[in-house]
Short mmCIF file of C-alpha atoms (C1' of nucleotides) in Angstrom, two decimals:
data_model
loop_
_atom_site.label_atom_id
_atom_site.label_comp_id
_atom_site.label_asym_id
_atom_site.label_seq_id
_atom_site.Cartn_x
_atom_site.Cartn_y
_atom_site.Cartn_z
CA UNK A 1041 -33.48 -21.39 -31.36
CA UNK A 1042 -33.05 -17.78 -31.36
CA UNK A 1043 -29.67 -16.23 -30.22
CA UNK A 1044 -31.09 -14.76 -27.21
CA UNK A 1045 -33.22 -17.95 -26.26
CA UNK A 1046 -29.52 -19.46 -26.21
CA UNK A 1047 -28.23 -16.39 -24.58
CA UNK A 1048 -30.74 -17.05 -21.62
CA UNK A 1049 -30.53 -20.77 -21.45
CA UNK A 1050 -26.55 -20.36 -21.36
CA UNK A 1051 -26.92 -17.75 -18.51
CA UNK A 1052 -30.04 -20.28 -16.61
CA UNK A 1053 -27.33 -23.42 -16.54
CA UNK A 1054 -24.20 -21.51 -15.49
CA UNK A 1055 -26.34 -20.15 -12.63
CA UNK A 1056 -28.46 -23.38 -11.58
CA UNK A 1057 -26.85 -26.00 -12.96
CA UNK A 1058 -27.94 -29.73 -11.55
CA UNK A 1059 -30.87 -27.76 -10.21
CA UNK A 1060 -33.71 -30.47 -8.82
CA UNK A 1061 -36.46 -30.60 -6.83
CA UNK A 1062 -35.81 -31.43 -3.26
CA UNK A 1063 -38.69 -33.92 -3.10
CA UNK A 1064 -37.64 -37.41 -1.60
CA UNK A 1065 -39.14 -40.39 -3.49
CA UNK A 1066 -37.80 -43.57 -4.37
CA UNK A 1067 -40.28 -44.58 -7.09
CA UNK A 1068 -42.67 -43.35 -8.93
CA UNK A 1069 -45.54 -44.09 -6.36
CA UNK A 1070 -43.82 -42.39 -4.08
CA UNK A 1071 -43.32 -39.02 -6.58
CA UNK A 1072 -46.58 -39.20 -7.51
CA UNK A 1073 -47.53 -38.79 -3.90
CA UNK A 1074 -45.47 -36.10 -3.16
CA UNK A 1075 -45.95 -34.34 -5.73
CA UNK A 1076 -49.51 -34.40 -5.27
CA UNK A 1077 -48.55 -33.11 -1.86
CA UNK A 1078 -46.59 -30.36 -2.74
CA UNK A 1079 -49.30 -28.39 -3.95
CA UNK A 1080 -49.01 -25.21 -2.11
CA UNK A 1081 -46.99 -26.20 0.40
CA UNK A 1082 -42.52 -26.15 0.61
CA UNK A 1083 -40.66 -29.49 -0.15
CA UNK A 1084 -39.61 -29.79 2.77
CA UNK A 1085 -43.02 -30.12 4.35
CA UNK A 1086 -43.15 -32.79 1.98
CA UNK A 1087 -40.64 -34.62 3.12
CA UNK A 1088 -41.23 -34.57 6.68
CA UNK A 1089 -44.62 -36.29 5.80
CA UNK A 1090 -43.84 -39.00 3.20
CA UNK A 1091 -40.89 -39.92 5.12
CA UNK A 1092 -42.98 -40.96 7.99
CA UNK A 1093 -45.69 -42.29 6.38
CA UNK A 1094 -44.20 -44.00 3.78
CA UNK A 1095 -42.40 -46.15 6.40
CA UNK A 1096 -46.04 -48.05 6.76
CA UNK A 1097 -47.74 -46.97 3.69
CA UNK A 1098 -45.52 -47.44 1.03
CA UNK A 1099 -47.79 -48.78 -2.14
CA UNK A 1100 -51.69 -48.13 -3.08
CA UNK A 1101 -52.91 -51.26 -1.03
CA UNK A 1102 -51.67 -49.85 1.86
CA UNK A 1103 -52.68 -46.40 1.54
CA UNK A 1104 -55.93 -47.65 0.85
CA UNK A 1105 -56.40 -49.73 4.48
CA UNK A 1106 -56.56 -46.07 6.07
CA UNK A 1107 -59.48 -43.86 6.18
CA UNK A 1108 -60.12 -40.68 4.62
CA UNK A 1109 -59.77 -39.23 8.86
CA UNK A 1110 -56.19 -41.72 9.18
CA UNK A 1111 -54.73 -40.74 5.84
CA UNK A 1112 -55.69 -37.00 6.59
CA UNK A 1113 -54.06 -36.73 10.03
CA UNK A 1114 -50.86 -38.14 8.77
CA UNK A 1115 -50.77 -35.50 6.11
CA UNK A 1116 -51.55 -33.08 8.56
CA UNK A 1117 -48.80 -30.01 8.01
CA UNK A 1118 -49.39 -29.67 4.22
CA UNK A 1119 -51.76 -27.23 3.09
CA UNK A 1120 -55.41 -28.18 1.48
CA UNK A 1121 -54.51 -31.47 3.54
CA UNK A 1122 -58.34 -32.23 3.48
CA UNK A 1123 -58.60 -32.36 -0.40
CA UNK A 1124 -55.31 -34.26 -0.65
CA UNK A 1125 -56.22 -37.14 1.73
CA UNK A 1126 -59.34 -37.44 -0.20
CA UNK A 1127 -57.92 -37.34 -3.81
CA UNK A 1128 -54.94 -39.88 -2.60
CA UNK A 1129 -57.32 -42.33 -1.37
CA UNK A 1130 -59.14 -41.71 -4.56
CA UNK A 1131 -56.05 -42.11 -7.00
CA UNK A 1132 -54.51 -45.01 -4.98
CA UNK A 1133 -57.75 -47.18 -5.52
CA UNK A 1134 -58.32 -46.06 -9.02
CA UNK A 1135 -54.37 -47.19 -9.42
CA UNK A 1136 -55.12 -50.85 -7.82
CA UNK A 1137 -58.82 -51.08 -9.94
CA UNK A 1138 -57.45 -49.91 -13.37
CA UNK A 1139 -53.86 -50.43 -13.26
CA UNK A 1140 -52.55 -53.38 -11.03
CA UNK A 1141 -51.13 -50.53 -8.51
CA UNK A 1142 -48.49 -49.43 -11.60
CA UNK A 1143 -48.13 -45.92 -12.24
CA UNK A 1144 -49.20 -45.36 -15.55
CA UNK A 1145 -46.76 -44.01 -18.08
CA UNK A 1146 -49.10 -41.67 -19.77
CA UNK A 1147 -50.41 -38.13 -19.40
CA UNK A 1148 -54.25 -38.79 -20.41
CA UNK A 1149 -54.36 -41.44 -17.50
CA UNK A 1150 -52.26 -39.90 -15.24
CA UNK A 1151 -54.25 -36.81 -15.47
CA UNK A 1152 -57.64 -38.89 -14.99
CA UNK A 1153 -56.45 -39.54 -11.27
CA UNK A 1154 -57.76 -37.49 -8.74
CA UNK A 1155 -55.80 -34.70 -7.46
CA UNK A 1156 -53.23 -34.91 -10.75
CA UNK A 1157 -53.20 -32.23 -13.00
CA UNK A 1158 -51.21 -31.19 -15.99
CA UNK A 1159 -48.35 -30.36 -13.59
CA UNK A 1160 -48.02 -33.40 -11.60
CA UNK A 1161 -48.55 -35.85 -14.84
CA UNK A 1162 -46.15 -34.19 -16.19
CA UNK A 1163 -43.27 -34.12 -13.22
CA UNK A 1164 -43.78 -37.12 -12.85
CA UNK A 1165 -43.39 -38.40 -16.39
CA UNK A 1166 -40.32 -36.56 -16.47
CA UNK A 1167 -38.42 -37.33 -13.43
CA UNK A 1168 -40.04 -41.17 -12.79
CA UNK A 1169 -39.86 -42.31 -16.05
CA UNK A 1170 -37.79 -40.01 -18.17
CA UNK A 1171 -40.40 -39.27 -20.59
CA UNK A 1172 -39.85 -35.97 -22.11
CA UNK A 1173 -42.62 -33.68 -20.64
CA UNK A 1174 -42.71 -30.18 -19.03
CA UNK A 1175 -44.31 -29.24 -16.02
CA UNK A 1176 -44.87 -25.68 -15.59
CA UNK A 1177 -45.89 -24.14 -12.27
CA UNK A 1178 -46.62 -20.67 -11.02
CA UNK A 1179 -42.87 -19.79 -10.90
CA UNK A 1180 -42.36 -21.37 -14.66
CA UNK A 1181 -44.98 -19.21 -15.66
CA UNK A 1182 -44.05 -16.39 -14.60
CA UNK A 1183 -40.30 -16.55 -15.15
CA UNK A 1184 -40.76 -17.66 -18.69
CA UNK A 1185 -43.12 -14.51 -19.54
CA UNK A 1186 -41.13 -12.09 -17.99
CA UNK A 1187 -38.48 -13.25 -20.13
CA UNK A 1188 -40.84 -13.25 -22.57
CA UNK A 1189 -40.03 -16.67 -23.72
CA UNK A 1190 -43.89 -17.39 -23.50
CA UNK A 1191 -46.62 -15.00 -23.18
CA UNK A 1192 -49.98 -15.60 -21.57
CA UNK A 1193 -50.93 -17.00 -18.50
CA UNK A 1194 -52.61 -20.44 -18.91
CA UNK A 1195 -49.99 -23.32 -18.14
CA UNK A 1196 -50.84 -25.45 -20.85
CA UNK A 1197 -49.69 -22.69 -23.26
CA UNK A 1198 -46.84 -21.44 -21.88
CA UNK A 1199 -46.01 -25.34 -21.48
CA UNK A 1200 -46.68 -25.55 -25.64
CA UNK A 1201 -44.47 -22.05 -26.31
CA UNK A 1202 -41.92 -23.19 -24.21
CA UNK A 1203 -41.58 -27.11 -25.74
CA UNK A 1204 -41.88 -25.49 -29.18
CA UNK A 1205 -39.23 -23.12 -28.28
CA UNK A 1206 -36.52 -25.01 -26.45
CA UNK A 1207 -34.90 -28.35 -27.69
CA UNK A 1208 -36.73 -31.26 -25.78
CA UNK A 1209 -33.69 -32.76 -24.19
CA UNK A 1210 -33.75 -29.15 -22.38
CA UNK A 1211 -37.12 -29.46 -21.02
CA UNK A 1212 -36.42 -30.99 -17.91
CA UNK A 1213 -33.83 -28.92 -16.73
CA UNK A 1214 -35.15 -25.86 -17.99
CA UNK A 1215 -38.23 -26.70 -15.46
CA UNK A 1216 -35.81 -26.51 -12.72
CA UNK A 1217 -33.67 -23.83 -14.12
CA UNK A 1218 -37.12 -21.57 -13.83
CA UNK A 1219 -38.69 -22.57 -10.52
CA UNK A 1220 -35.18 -21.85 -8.62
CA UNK A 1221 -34.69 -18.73 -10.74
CA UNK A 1222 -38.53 -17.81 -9.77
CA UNK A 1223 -38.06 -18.67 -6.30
CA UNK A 1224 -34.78 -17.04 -5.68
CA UNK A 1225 -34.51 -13.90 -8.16
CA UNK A 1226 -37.70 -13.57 -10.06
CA UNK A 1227 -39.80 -13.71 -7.39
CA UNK A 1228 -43.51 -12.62 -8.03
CA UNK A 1229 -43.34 -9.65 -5.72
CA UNK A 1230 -40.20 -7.52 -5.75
CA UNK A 1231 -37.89 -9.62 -7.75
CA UNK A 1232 -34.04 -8.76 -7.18
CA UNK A 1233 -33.80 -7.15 -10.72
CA UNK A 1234 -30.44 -5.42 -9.96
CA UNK A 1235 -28.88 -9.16 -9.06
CA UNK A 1236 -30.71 -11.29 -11.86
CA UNK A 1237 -28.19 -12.63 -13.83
CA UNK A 1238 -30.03 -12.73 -16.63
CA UNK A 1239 -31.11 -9.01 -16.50
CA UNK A 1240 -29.76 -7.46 -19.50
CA UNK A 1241 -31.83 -10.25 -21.32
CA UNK A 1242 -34.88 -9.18 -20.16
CA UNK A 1243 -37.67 -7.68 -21.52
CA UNK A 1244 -39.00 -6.92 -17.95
CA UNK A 1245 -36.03 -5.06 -16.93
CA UNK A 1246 -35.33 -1.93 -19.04
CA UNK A 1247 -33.71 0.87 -17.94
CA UNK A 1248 -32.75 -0.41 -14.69
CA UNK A 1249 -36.41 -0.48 -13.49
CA UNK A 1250 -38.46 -3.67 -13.29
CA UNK A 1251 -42.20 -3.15 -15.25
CA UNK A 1252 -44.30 -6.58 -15.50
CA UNK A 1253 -45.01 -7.20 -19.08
CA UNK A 1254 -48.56 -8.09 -19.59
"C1'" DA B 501 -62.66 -16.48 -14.93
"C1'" DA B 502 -63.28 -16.69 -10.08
"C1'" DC B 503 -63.39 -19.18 -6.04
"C1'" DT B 504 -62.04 -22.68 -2.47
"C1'" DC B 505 -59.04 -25.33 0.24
"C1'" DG B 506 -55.13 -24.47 4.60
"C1'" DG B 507 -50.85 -24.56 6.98
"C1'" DG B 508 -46.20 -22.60 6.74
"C1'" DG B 509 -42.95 -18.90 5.44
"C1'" DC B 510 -41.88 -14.42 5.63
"C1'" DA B 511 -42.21 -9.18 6.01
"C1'" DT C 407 -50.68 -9.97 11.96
"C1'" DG C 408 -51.36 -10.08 7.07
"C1'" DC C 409 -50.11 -11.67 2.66
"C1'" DC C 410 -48.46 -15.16 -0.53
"C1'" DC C 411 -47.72 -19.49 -2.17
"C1'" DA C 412 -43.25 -25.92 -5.84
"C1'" DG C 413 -52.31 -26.55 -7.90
"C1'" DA C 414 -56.46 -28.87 -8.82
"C1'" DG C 415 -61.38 -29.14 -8.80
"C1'" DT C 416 -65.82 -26.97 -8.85
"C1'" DT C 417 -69.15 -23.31 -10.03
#
DNA sequence: AACTCGGGGCA
DNA sequence: TGCCCAGAGTT
């Protein structure tokens, strides 16, 4: 690791240390869920939703005794709620047919459910099962190129510059370290350059003036 | 690569 | 009011 990849990952954790995601779950059914969820929409949407409807409808055979209409209105509040309902009841009977109603422990499958991408496969490999993964979002994305500790804008590769950068028992936190830097500093328009920490490290803030580094 | 889904947050 | 999202699937 270079001295300024230290340099920034020093400056991340003093600023956003024991950063996590404000998602409630209690297993990982219940991340999966919400992360699948939180797709466009805050945590604490999120929250207000599973919390109710995991009260009754806390494992795959239950999800799977409501409709597509039932499981829809009780998501109701998240955005793309429509697609969601759809893709849960999808995933949750694809979990009971292929996998005994376990959440798989692996990327390929986890990706083959409906409604999971590389994202939430990998969130939830991280933070259910403590499997070394990182999931990078819009905010990860753009954080990490700005700082120019990735460069280009498909996830998957920014996910690969970043794992090959960064020591793996970093990759969780650095995941959380960059969404709450993205969401309060490095915001995608009009980031609060003049009160990023991290500023003199950046490659996107020279000469006091912010320019977006394509 | 561009488009769609969709309500909430925020200027 | 209008614009932007803690994405994934389809065209």
């Amino acid at each position: 690791m270079d001295k300024r990849t230290t340099q920034i990952l020093l400056a991340l954790e003093e600023c956003y240390r024991g950063a996590t995601s404000a998602l409630e779950y209690r297993n990982p059914f219940e991340l999966l869920i919400a992360t699948i969820l939180s797709a466009q929409t805050t945590d604490k949407q999120v929250n207000n939703i599973t919390r109710e409807l995991f009260k009754k409808y806390s494992t795959p055979q239950k999800i799977v005794t409501l409709t597509e209409e039932q499981l829809a209105e009780k998501i109701k509040g998240c955005g793309l709620y429509r697609n969601k309902a759809k893709n849960i009841l999808k995933t949750c009977q694809k979990l009971i047919e292929d996998y005994n109603g376990i959440v798989p422990r692996e990327r390929e499958k986890l990706m083959q459910l409906p409604g999971v991408g590389r994202k939430t496969a990998n969130v939830v490999l991280a933070n259910a099962f403590g499997i070394p993964a990182l999931a990078v979002d819009t905010h990860v994305g753009r954080v990490a190129n700005r700082l120019k500790l990735a460069q280009g804008k498909k996830p998957q590769d920014v996910e690969e510059q970043l794992m090959t950068l960064i020591p793996q028992n970093k990759w969780n936190e650095l995941h959380h370290w960059l969404i709450w830097h993205g969401r309060k500093i490095c915001k995608a328009q009009k980031p609060l350059c003049a009160e990023c920490p991290l500023n003199k490290l950046c490659p996107s803030y020279e000469g006091g003036k912010f320019h977006e580094t394509p």
